[in-house]
Short mmCIF file of C-alpha atoms in Angstrom, two decimals:
data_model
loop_
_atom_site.label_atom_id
_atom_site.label_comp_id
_atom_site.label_asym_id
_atom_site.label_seq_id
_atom_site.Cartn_x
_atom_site.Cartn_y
_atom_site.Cartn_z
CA UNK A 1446 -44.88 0.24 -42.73
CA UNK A 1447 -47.60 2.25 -41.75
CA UNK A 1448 -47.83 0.54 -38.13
CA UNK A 1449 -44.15 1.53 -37.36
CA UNK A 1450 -45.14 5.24 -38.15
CA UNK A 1451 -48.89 5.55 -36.30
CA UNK A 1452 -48.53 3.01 -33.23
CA UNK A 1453 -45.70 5.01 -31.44
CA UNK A 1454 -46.68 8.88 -32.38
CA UNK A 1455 -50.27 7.39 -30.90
CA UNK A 1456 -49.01 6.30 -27.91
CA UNK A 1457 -46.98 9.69 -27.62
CA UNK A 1458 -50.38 11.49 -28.15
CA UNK A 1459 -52.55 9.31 -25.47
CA UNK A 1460 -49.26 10.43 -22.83
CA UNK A 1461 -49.95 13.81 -23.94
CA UNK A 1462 -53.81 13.69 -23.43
CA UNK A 1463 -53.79 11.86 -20.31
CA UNK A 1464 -52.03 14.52 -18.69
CA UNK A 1465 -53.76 17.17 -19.81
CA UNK A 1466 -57.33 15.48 -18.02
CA UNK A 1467 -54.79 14.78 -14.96
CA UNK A 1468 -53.69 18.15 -14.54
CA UNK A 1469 -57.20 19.65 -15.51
CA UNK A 1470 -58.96 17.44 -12.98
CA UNK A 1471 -56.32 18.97 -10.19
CA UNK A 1472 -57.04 22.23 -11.61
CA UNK A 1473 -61.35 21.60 -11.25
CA UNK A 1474 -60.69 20.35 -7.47
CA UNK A 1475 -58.64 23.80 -7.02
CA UNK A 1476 -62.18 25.38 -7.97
CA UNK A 1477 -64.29 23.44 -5.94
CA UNK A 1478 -62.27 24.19 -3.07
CA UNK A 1479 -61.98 27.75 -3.77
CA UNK A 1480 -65.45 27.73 -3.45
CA UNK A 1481 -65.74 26.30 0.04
CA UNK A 1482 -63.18 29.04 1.02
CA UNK A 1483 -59.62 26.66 0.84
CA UNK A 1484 -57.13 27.12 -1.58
CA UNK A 1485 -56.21 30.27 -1.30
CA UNK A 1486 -53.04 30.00 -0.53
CA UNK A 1487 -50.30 33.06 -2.81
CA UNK A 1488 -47.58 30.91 -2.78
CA UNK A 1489 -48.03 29.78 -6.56
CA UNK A 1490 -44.38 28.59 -7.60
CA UNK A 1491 -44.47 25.71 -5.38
CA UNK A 1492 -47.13 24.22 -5.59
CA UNK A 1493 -46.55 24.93 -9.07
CA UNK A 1494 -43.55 23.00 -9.42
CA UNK A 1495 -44.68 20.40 -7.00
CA UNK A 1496 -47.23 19.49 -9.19
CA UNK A 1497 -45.27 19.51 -12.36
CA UNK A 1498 -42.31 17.34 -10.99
CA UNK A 1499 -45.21 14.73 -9.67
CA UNK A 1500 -47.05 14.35 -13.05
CA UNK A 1501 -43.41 14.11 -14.63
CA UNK A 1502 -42.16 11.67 -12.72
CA UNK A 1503 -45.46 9.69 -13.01
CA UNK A 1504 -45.04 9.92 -16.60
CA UNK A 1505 -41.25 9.15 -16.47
CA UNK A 1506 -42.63 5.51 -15.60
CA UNK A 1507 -45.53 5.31 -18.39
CA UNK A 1508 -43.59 6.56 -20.80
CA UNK A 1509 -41.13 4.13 -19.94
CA UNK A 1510 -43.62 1.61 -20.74
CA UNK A 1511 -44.99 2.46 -24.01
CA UNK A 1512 -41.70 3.14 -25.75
CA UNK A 1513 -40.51 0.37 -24.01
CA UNK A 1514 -42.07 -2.98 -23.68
CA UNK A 1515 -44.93 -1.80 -25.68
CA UNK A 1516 -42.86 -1.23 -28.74
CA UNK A 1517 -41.25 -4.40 -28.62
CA UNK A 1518 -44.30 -6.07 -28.22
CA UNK A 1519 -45.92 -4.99 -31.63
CA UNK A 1520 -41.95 -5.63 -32.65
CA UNK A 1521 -41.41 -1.94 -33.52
CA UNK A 1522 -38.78 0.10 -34.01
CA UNK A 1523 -36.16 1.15 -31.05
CA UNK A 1524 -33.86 2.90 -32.61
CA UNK A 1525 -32.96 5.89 -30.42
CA UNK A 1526 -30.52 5.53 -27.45
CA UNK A 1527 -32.78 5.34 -24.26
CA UNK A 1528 -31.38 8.63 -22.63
CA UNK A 1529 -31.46 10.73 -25.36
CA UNK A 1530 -34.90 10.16 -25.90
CA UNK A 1531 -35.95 10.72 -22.30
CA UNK A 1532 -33.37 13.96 -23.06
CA UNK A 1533 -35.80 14.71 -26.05
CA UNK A 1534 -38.91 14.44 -24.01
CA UNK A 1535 -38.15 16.19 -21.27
CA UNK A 1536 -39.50 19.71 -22.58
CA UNK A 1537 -42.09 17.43 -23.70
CA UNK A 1538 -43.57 16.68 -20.74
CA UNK A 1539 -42.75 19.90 -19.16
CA UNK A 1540 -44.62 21.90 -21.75
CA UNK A 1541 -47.91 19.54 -21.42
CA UNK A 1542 -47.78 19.63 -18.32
CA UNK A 1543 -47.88 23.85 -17.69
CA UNK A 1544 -50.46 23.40 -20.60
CA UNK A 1545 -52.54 20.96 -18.35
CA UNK A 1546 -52.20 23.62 -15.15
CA UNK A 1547 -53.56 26.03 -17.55
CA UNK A 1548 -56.51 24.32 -18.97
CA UNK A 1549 -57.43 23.32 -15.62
CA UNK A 1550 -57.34 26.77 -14.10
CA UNK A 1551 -60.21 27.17 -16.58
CA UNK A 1552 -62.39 24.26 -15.38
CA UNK A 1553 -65.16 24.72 -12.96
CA UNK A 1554 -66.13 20.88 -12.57
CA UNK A 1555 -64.18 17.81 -12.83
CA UNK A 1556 -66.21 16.01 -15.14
CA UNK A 1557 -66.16 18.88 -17.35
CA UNK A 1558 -61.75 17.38 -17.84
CA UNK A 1559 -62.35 13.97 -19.91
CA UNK A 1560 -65.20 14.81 -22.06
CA UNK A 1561 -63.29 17.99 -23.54
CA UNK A 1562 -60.20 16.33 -24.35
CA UNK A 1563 -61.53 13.08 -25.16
CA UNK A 1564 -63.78 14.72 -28.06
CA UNK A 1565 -60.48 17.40 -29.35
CA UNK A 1566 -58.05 14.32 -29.73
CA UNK A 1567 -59.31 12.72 -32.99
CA UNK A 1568 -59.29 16.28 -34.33
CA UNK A 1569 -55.77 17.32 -33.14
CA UNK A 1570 -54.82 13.48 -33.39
CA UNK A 1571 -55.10 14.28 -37.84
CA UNK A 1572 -53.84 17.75 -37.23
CA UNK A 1573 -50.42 16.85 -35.83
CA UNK A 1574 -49.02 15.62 -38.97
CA UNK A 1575 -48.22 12.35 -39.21
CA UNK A 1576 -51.39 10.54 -40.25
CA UNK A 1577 -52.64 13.37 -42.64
CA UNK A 1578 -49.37 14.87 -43.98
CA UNK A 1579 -48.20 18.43 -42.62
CA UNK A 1580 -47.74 19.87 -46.42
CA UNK A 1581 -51.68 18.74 -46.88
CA UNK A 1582 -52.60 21.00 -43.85
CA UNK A 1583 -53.81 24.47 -44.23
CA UNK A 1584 -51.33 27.02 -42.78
CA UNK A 1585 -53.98 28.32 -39.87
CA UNK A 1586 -54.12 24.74 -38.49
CA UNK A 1587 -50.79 23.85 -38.94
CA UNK A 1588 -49.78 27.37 -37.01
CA UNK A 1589 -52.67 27.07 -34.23
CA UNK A 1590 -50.85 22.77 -33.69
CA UNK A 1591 -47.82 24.34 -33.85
CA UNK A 1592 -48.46 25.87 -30.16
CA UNK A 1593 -49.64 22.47 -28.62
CA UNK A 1594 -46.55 20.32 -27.17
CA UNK A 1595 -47.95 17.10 -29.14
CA UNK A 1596 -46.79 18.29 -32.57
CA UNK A 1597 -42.85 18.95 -32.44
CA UNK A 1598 -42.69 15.91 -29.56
CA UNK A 1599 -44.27 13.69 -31.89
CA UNK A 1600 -42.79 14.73 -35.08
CA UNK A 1601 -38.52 14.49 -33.11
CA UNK A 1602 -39.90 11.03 -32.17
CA UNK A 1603 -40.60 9.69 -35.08
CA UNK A 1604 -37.80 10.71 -36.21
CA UNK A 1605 -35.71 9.56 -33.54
CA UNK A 1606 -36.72 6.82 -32.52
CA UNK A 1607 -38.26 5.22 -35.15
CA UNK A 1608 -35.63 6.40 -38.12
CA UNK A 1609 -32.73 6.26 -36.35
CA UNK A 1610 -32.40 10.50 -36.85
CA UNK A 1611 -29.24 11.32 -35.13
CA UNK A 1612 -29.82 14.51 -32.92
CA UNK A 1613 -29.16 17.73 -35.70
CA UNK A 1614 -32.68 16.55 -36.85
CA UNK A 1615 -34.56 16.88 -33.83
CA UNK A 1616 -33.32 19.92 -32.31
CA UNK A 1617 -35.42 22.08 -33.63
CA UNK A 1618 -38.07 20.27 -32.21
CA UNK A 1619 -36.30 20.32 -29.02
CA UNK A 1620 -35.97 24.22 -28.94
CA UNK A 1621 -39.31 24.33 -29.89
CA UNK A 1622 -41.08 22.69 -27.30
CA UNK A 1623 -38.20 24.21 -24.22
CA UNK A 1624 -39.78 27.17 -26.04
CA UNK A 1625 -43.46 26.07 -25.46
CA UNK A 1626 -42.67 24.91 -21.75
CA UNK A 1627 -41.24 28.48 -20.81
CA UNK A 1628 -44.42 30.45 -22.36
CA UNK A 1629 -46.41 27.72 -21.00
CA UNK A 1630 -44.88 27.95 -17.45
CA UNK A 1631 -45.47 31.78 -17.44
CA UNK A 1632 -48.97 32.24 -18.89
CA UNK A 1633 -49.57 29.15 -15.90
CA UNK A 1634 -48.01 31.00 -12.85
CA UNK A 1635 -49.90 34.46 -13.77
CA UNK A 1636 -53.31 32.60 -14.02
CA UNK A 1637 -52.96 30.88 -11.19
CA UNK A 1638 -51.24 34.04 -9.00
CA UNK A 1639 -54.57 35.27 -10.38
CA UNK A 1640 -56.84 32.90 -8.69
CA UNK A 1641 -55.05 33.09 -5.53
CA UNK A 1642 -55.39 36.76 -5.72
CA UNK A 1643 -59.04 36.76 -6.58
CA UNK A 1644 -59.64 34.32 -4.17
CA UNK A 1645 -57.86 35.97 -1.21
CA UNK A 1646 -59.36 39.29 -1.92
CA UNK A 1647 -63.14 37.39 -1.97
CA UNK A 1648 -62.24 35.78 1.75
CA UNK A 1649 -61.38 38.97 3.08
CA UNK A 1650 -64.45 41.16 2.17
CA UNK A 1651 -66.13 38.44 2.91
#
């Protein structure tokens, strides 16, 4: 039924958008301490990957939850074997999560985080694909929701978990979003390297 399809790609999509405020609220405090003169430190692989391993292993735990429990609360389907599907959702995570550094490189205040996502998710929410159907979608939309980690990890759930896909229907998925996490992970180490420039140079004229 229609509750087996929505309920689990929705809880996928709140994981998605909760770490994409998490990350862009680490990314606004960056700013505001930039501004007092901290932060300024060039050494941005570390605390690069230190801050993608914490929000993944933070997110190990919730998504634990709501494909867990949750689903067998509202007596829904758990069909895929519990490592593979962590296995799926590993470039998942590791996409959104370069994604989140990213947007919050951008943002200059914290509050500025919830508000933006919280008013793009019922958008993107329709746009994914799998409560208004992908064929339905114009091309443009389907090609710009093609670049966010939500679509392909939602669409090789589904399937996976919830239709008992075995693993040759998924995989393209799975390439797609290892895809997304390696562009991701490099457009997020040059912007950052770029703050940490900009920021150095700025302390030493000063």
């Amino acid at each position: 039924g229609y509750q087996q399809y929505v309920v689990p790609a929705v809880f996928l999509f709140i994981l998605h958008q909760t770490l994409l405020i998490g990350l862009g609220l680490r990314g606004a405090s960056d700013h505001q301490l930039r501004q007092v003169g901290l932060g300024c430190s060039r050494k941005v692989w570390p605390r690069q990957l230190a801050r993608t391993l914490l929000f993944m292993v933070i997110y190990l735990g919730f998504t634990l939850f709501y494909l867990g429990p949750c689903l067998a609360w509202y007596g829904l389907n758990r069909l895929a074997d519990p490592l593979q599907l962590l296995g799926f959702l590993l470039p998942f995570f590791l996409a959104a999560s370069q994604l989140g550094l990213i947007f919050g490189s951008y943002l200059t205040r914290r509050e500025m985080a919830t508000p933006i996502i919280i008013l793009s998710s019922l958008p993107l929410l329709f746009a994914t694909g799998f409560i208004w159907p992908q064929e339905m979608l114009p091309w443009p939309i389907k090609g710009v929701m093609s670049l966010l980690p939500a679509t392909p990890g939602i669409l090789g759930c589904l399937r996976l978990n919830g239709m008992g896909a075995d693993w040759s229907a998924v995989v393209g998925f799975w390439g797609q979003m290892w895809l997304q996490a390696l562009g991701y992970g490099l457009l997020a180490w040059w912007r950052l390297r770029r703050l940490a420039q900009s920021t150095a140079l700025t302390q030493t004229s000063a």
